[in-house]
Amino acid sequence: MKRALSKDIEAAPLSYGSILLNRDEFVTALGELDSQTEIAPLRDMTSKLKRRVTLADFELSVDGHTNGGFVAVRRDVLSSELDQILESRTIERARYYVKRLERGINKVKTSKINDINLHRWKEHTDVITDSLWVLPKRDTNGAHLGWYWGNFIPQIPHQLMLRYTKKDDWVLDPFLGSGTTLIECRRLGRNGIGIELSSEVASRAEELVRREKLRHPTRTEIVIGDSRTVDTQRIIDAAGAKQVQLLVMHPPYHDIISFSEDDKDLSNAATTDEFLKMFGEVLDNVGPLLERGRYFALVIGDKYSKGEWIPLGFLCMSEVLKRDYSLKSIVVKNFEETRAKRDQKQLWRYRALAGGFYIFKHEYIFVFKKK
Ligand SMILES: C[S@@+](CC[C@H](N)C(=O)[O-])C[C@H]1O[C@@H](n2cnc3c(N)ncnc32)[C@H](O)[C@@H]1O
């Protein structure tokens, strides 16, 4: 039997094969396990429970949240938790695992900065925790068309929001470009504000962002302006927020791509120092909107100029660290290979061999926490 999953049922975070458990019934079964004083009957009862669970014929393929009566659990994770009980050598250990499983079914434990249920952390295999992100393919679902040269892949804001925001939090992206961050906001039930200098780019972004189905009542606002000087108080008041809980910045990588002819555009800064000065002005203007104790992610790559590697990423990191932030992580993310790059691969390889340098294959995601 396939069951439709109501939006209100607490579910495993992803669409891995999940099983729908009657919460009370399952907790009672675990209570019986916990009341055992000998390991043999406890193992026997656990085996029976595991059989029931693995043979259960309801299969879920969407996520959702609790209605009190039912809870959706990832079948593979549940099965391995039961195995852990079965493999325990002592009754104390086995009962410890039973209690842990019961806590995961009955209670939700989250931190102040995200909605990850720490009692069921094993189910969140979709959340990256390593500092090397090798993301081979861009997410092209829904409104993510990838039309904008210089966009980032949707998985970046997606991952950042899973780690650093709760549902209904506010996210600010002062270099909005094609709206990738706001599309993800709508997908994940976060409110979002984007600022973009180019009115043409902003209006195309607006059109696409609105196209993304709103799965949860949230707001997404786009402001056309220079992030160094826009009136941030007016923006936040108009949006009906007090502060934002995540700042995502994906500035131009200086002049690697020229986004416009506008001299307010960071990609038109005459020198690296000028670029850093402009970047600092954005920080000073929008930074105060970020709530203390919350996170700021800066996505940026380096550049090569006149035979020298210019470490834009680390230079920008230093600008941030001159202010009220502490560094939490430096993530290295692979560059996807676009068709244009693939066509030029051999040429770049020749140039690298001849010129004594390495070809850029990565960019950075610097993660800061506001003090
Ligand atoms: C690297 S792109 C961001 C791309 C975006 N993450 C996406 O996925 O489409 C940088 C953007 O910053 C904008 N920009 C440059 N200077 C700006 C400024 N002073 N204020 C606001 N936006 C600016 C550019 O027009 C460009 O769209």
Coordinates of C-alpha atoms and ligand atoms in Angstrom, one line a residue:
M1 CA 0.0 0.0 0.0
K2 CA 1.3 3.4 -0.9
R3 CA 0.3 6.1 1.5
A4 CA 0.0 9.8 0.6
L5 CA 1.9 11.8 3.2
S6 CA 0.1 14.7 4.8
K7 CA 2.1 17.9 5.1
D8 CA 1.7 17.6 8.8
I9 CA 3.5 14.4 9.3
E10 CA 7.0 14.6 10.8
A11 CA 9.2 13.0 8.2
A12 CA 12.7 12.0 7.4
P13 CA 14.4 15.0 5.9
L14 CA 14.8 13.6 2.4
S15 CA 13.0 11.3 0.1
Y16 CA 15.0 8.2 0.9
G17 CA 12.7 5.3 1.5
S18 CA 10.9 6.4 4.6
I19 CA 8.5 4.4 6.7
L20 CA 5.4 5.8 8.4
L21 CA 5.3 4.8 12.1
N22 CA 2.4 5.0 14.4
R23 CA 4.2 7.0 17.1
D24 CA 2.4 5.7 20.1
E25 CA 2.5 2.1 19.0
F26 CA 6.2 2.3 18.2
V27 CA 7.1 4.0 21.4
T28 CA 5.2 1.4 23.3
A29 CA 7.2 -1.3 21.5
L30 CA 10.4 0.4 22.5
G31 CA 9.2 0.7 26.1
E32 CA 8.8 -3.0 26.2
L33 CA 12.3 -3.4 24.9
D34 CA 13.6 -1.0 27.6
S35 CA 11.8 -2.9 30.3
Q36 CA 13.8 -6.1 29.6
T37 CA 16.5 -7.1 32.1
E38 CA 18.1 -9.9 30.0
I39 CA 19.8 -9.4 26.7
A40 CA 18.4 -12.6 25.0
P41 CA 14.7 -11.7 25.1
L42 CA 15.5 -8.1 24.3
R43 CA 17.4 -9.3 21.1
D44 CA 14.5 -11.6 20.3
M45 CA 11.9 -8.8 20.6
T46 CA 14.2 -6.4 18.6
S47 CA 14.5 -8.9 15.8
K48 CA 10.7 -9.2 15.6
L49 CA 10.3 -5.4 15.6
K50 CA 12.9 -5.1 12.9
R51 CA 11.1 -7.7 10.7
R52 CA 7.9 -5.7 11.1
V53 CA 9.6 -2.5 10.3
T54 CA 11.5 -3.8 7.3
L55 CA 8.4 -5.6 5.9
A56 CA 6.1 -2.7 6.5
D57 CA 4.5 -1.9 3.2
F58 CA 4.1 1.8 3.3
E59 CA 6.7 3.7 1.4
L60 CA 6.9 7.5 1.5
S61 CA 8.7 9.6 -1.0
V62 CA 8.1 13.2 0.3
D63 CA 9.0 15.1 3.3
G64 CA 6.7 16.8 5.8
H65 CA 6.2 17.2 9.6
T66 CA 4.4 15.9 12.6
N67 CA 0.7 15.5 13.2
G68 CA 1.3 13.9 16.6
G69 CA 0.0 10.5 15.5
F70 CA 2.5 9.5 12.9
V71 CA 6.2 9.9 12.3
A72 CA 8.1 9.2 9.1
V73 CA 11.6 7.7 9.6
R74 CA 14.2 6.8 7.1
R75 CA 14.0 3.1 6.7
D76 CA 17.7 2.5 6.3
V77 CA 18.6 4.6 9.4
L78 CA 15.9 2.9 11.5
S79 CA 17.1 -0.5 10.4
S80 CA 20.7 0.3 11.4
E81 CA 19.6 1.7 14.8
L82 CA 17.8 -1.6 15.4
D83 CA 20.9 -3.5 14.3
Q84 CA 22.9 -1.6 16.8
I85 CA 20.6 -2.8 19.5
L86 CA 20.8 -6.3 18.2
E87 CA 24.6 -6.2 18.2
S88 CA 25.0 -4.9 21.7
R89 CA 26.9 -7.2 24.0
T90 CA 25.4 -6.0 27.3
I91 CA 21.8 -5.2 28.3
E92 CA 23.0 -1.8 29.5
R93 CA 24.3 -0.9 26.1
A94 CA 21.2 -2.3 24.3
R95 CA 18.9 -0.3 26.5
Y96 CA 21.0 2.8 26.0
Y97 CA 20.4 2.4 22.2
V98 CA 16.7 1.7 22.8
K99 CA 16.4 5.0 24.8
R100 CA 18.3 6.9 22.1
L101 CA 15.9 5.6 19.4
E102 CA 12.9 6.5 21.5
R103 CA 14.2 10.0 22.0
G104 CA 14.6 10.4 18.3
I105 CA 11.0 9.3 17.7
N106 CA 9.5 11.4 20.5
K107 CA 11.6 14.5 20.8
V108 CA 13.0 17.2 18.6
K109 CA 16.2 18.9 19.6
T110 CA 17.4 21.7 17.4
S111 CA 20.1 24.4 17.9
K112 CA 19.4 28.2 17.7
I113 CA 20.6 28.4 14.1
N114 CA 18.9 25.7 12.1
D115 CA 16.1 23.1 12.1
I116 CA 18.3 20.0 12.1
N117 CA 16.8 17.6 14.6
L118 CA 20.0 16.5 16.5
H119 CA 18.2 13.5 17.8
R120 CA 17.9 12.3 14.2
W121 CA 21.1 13.7 12.8
K122 CA 21.9 10.5 11.0
E123 CA 19.0 11.1 8.6
H124 CA 20.4 14.4 7.4
T125 CA 22.8 12.9 4.9
D126 CA 21.9 15.7 2.6
V127 CA 23.6 18.2 4.7
I128 CA 27.3 18.7 3.9
T129 CA 29.7 18.9 6.9
D130 CA 33.0 18.6 5.1
S131 CA 35.1 21.5 4.0
L132 CA 35.6 20.2 0.5
W133 CA 32.5 20.5 -1.7
V134 CA 32.7 18.6 -4.9
L135 CA 29.4 19.2 -6.6
P136 CA 29.5 17.7 -10.0
K137 CA 26.2 19.0 -11.3
R138 CA 24.1 22.1 -10.9
D139 CA 20.6 21.8 -9.6
T140 CA 18.4 22.9 -12.6
N141 CA 15.0 22.2 -11.1
G142 CA 12.2 24.7 -11.1
A143 CA 13.2 28.3 -11.7
H144 CA 16.9 27.6 -11.6
L145 CA 17.7 28.1 -15.2
G146 CA 21.4 29.0 -14.9
W147 CA 21.0 31.7 -17.6
Y148 CA 23.2 34.3 -15.8
W149 CA 26.9 34.2 -16.5
G150 CA 28.6 34.5 -13.1
N151 CA 25.8 32.9 -11.1
F152 CA 26.5 30.3 -8.4
I153 CA 25.0 26.9 -8.2
P154 CA 21.8 26.6 -6.2
Q155 CA 23.3 24.0 -3.9
I156 CA 25.5 26.7 -2.3
P157 CA 22.6 28.8 -0.9
H158 CA 20.7 25.6 -0.3
Q159 CA 23.4 24.1 1.9
L160 CA 24.0 27.4 3.7
M161 CA 20.3 27.8 4.6
L162 CA 20.0 24.2 5.8
R163 CA 23.0 24.8 8.2
Y164 CA 22.5 28.4 9.2
T165 CA 18.8 29.2 9.1
K166 CA 15.5 28.1 10.5
K167 CA 12.2 28.2 8.7
D168 CA 10.9 31.7 8.5
D169 CA 14.3 33.3 9.2
W170 CA 15.4 36.1 6.9
V171 CA 18.3 35.8 4.4
L172 CA 20.0 38.8 2.8
D173 CA 21.9 38.6 -0.5
P174 CA 23.4 42.0 -1.5
F175 CA 24.7 40.7 -4.8
L176 CA 21.5 39.0 -6.0
G177 CA 22.3 38.6 -9.7
S178 CA 19.8 36.1 -11.2
G179 CA 18.1 35.5 -7.9
T180 CA 19.5 32.0 -7.0
T181 CA 19.4 32.7 -3.3
L182 CA 15.8 33.9 -3.3
I183 CA 14.6 30.9 -5.4
E184 CA 16.2 28.7 -2.7
C185 CA 14.5 30.8 0.0
R186 CA 11.1 30.1 -1.5
R187 CA 11.9 26.4 -1.7
L188 CA 13.1 26.1 1.8
G189 CA 10.6 28.4 3.5
R190 CA 12.9 31.2 4.3
N191 CA 12.2 34.9 3.8
G192 CA 14.7 36.6 1.6
I193 CA 15.9 40.1 0.5
G194 CA 18.1 40.5 -2.5
I195 CA 19.9 43.7 -3.6
E196 CA 21.1 44.0 -7.2
L197 CA 22.7 47.0 -9.0
S198 CA 21.5 46.3 -12.5
S199 CA 17.8 46.9 -12.9
E200 CA 17.6 44.6 -16.0
V201 CA 19.2 41.7 -14.1
A202 CA 17.0 42.4 -11.1
S203 CA 13.7 42.4 -13.1
R204 CA 14.6 39.1 -14.8
A205 CA 15.5 37.7 -11.4
E206 CA 12.2 38.9 -10.0
E207 CA 10.3 37.2 -12.8
L208 CA 12.0 33.9 -12.1
V209 CA 11.9 34.1 -8.3
R210 CA 8.1 34.6 -8.5
R211 CA 7.9 31.6 -10.8
E212 CA 9.2 29.4 -8.1
K213 CA 6.3 27.9 -6.2
L214 CA 5.9 29.1 -2.7
R215 CA 5.7 26.0 -0.5
H216 CA 5.5 27.9 2.8
P217 CA 4.1 31.5 3.3
T218 CA 7.3 33.6 3.2
R219 CA 8.3 36.9 1.6
T220 CA 10.9 37.5 -1.1
E221 CA 11.8 41.1 -1.8
I222 CA 14.1 42.5 -4.5
V223 CA 15.7 45.9 -4.2
I224 CA 17.5 47.7 -7.0
G225 CA 20.4 49.6 -5.7
D226 CA 24.1 49.9 -4.8
S227 CA 24.7 47.7 -1.8
R228 CA 27.3 50.1 -0.5
T229 CA 24.8 52.9 -0.1
V230 CA 21.2 51.6 -0.1
D231 CA 19.2 52.6 2.9
T232 CA 19.2 49.3 4.7
Q233 CA 16.9 50.4 7.5
R234 CA 14.2 51.3 4.9
I235 CA 14.6 48.0 3.2
I236 CA 14.3 46.0 6.4
D237 CA 11.3 48.1 7.6
A238 CA 9.6 47.7 4.3
A239 CA 10.1 43.9 4.4
G240 CA 8.6 43.8 7.9
A241 CA 11.7 42.2 9.4
K242 CA 13.9 43.4 12.3
Q243 CA 17.2 41.9 11.2
V244 CA 18.4 39.1 9.0
Q245 CA 19.6 35.7 10.3
L246 CA 21.9 34.8 7.3
L247 CA 24.0 37.0 5.0
V248 CA 25.0 35.4 1.7
M249 CA 27.4 37.4 -0.5
H250 CA 28.6 36.4 -3.9
P251 CA 30.3 39.5 -5.2
P252 CA 32.0 39.8 -8.6
Y253 CA 35.4 38.2 -8.5
H254 CA 36.8 41.7 -9.2
D255 CA 37.0 42.1 -13.0
I256 CA 36.9 38.4 -14.0
I257 CA 33.4 39.1 -15.4
S258 CA 32.3 42.6 -16.2
F259 CA 28.7 42.8 -15.1
S260 CA 27.9 46.3 -16.3
E261 CA 29.4 49.6 -17.3
D262 CA 28.3 51.2 -14.0
D263 CA 31.2 52.4 -11.9
K264 CA 29.3 51.5 -8.8
D265 CA 29.6 47.9 -9.9
L266 CA 32.4 46.1 -8.0
S267 CA 33.5 44.5 -11.2
N268 CA 34.6 47.9 -12.5
A269 CA 36.9 48.7 -9.6
A270 CA 40.2 50.0 -11.2
T271 CA 42.5 48.0 -8.9
T272 CA 42.4 45.2 -6.4
D273 CA 42.7 47.8 -3.6
E274 CA 39.7 49.7 -5.0
F275 CA 37.8 46.5 -5.2
L276 CA 38.5 45.6 -1.6
K277 CA 37.5 49.1 -0.5
M278 CA 34.2 48.8 -2.3
F279 CA 33.7 45.3 -0.8
G280 CA 34.4 46.8 2.6
E281 CA 31.8 49.5 2.0
V282 CA 29.2 46.8 1.3
L283 CA 30.1 45.0 4.5
D284 CA 29.7 48.2 6.5
N285 CA 26.4 49.1 4.9
V286 CA 24.6 45.7 5.1
G287 CA 26.5 44.0 8.0
P288 CA 24.6 45.8 10.7
L289 CA 21.4 44.0 9.5
L290 CA 22.8 40.6 10.5
E291 CA 21.7 39.5 14.0
R292 CA 24.6 38.8 16.4
G293 CA 25.5 35.2 16.7
R294 CA 24.3 34.4 13.2
Y295 CA 26.2 33.5 10.1
F296 CA 27.7 35.2 7.0
A297 CA 28.8 33.2 4.0
L298 CA 31.1 34.8 1.4
V299 CA 31.4 33.0 -1.9
I300 CA 34.4 34.1 -3.9
G301 CA 37.2 32.9 -6.2
D302 CA 40.7 34.1 -6.9
K303 CA 42.0 35.6 -10.1
Y304 CA 45.1 35.6 -12.2
S305 CA 46.6 38.9 -13.4
K306 CA 49.8 39.7 -15.2
G307 CA 51.4 36.4 -14.3
E308 CA 50.4 36.5 -10.7
W309 CA 47.8 34.7 -8.6
I310 CA 45.7 37.3 -6.8
P311 CA 44.2 35.7 -3.7
L312 CA 41.0 37.7 -3.8
G313 CA 39.3 35.2 -1.5
F314 CA 41.8 35.6 1.3
L315 CA 42.0 39.4 0.8
C316 CA 38.2 39.7 1.2
M317 CA 38.4 37.3 4.2
S318 CA 40.8 39.8 5.8
E319 CA 38.5 42.6 5.2
V320 CA 35.7 40.8 6.9
L321 CA 37.9 39.8 9.9
K322 CA 38.8 43.5 10.4
R323 CA 35.2 43.8 11.5
D324 CA 33.0 42.1 14.1
Y325 CA 33.1 38.5 12.8
S326 CA 34.9 35.3 13.7
L327 CA 36.0 32.8 11.0
K328 CA 34.1 29.5 11.3
S329 CA 35.1 27.6 8.1
I330 CA 36.8 27.9 4.8
V331 CA 35.1 25.6 2.3
V332 CA 36.8 24.8 -1.0
K333 CA 34.3 24.1 -3.7
N334 CA 35.1 22.7 -7.1
F335 CA 34.3 24.7 -10.3
E336 CA 31.9 22.9 -12.5
E337 CA 33.2 22.4 -16.0
T338 CA 31.1 24.5 -18.4
R339 CA 31.1 23.7 -22.1
A340 CA 33.1 26.8 -22.9
K341 CA 35.8 25.7 -20.4
R342 CA 35.8 22.1 -21.7
D343 CA 36.4 23.4 -25.2
Q344 CA 39.4 25.4 -24.0
K345 CA 40.8 22.8 -21.7
Q346 CA 43.7 21.8 -23.9
L347 CA 44.7 25.5 -24.4
W348 CA 44.6 26.2 -20.7
R349 CA 46.7 23.1 -20.0
Y350 CA 49.3 24.3 -22.4
R351 CA 49.3 27.7 -20.9
A352 CA 49.6 26.3 -17.4
L353 CA 52.6 24.1 -18.4
A354 CA 54.3 26.9 -20.2
G355 CA 53.5 29.6 -17.6
G356 CA 54.2 27.7 -14.3
F357 CA 50.8 28.0 -12.8
Y358 CA 47.8 25.9 -11.9
I359 CA 44.4 26.2 -13.5
F360 CA 41.7 27.5 -11.3
K361 CA 39.4 24.6 -10.3
H362 CA 38.0 25.9 -7.0
E363 CA 36.4 28.8 -5.3
Y364 CA 35.8 29.5 -1.6
I365 CA 33.0 29.7 0.8
F366 CA 34.1 31.6 3.8
V367 CA 31.8 31.1 6.8
F368 CA 31.8 33.8 9.5
K369 CA 29.9 34.3 12.6
K370 CA 28.9 37.7 13.8
K371 CA 30.3 38.5 17.3
Ligands
LIG1 C1 28.7 37.1 -9.0 S1 27.3 37.9 -9.3 C2 26.1 37.2 -8.3 C3 25.4 36.0 -8.9 C4 24.3 35.4 -8.1 N1 24.8 34.7 -6.9 C5 23.5 34.4 -9.0 O1 23.5 33.2 -8.6 O2 23.0 34.8 -10.0 C6 27.5 39.5 -8.7 C7 26.4 40.5 -8.9 O3 26.6 41.6 -8.1 C8 26.1 42.7 -8.8 N2 26.7 44.0 -8.3 C9 28.0 44.5 -8.5 N3 28.2 45.6 -7.8 C10 27.1 45.8 -7.0 C11 26.8 46.7 -6.1 N4 27.6 47.8 -5.8 N5 25.6 46.6 -5.5 C12 24.7 45.6 -5.8 N6 25.0 44.7 -6.7 C13 26.2 44.7 -7.3 C14 26.4 42.4 -10.3 O4 25.5 43.1 -11.1 C15 26.1 40.9 -10.3 O5 24.8 40.6 -10.7

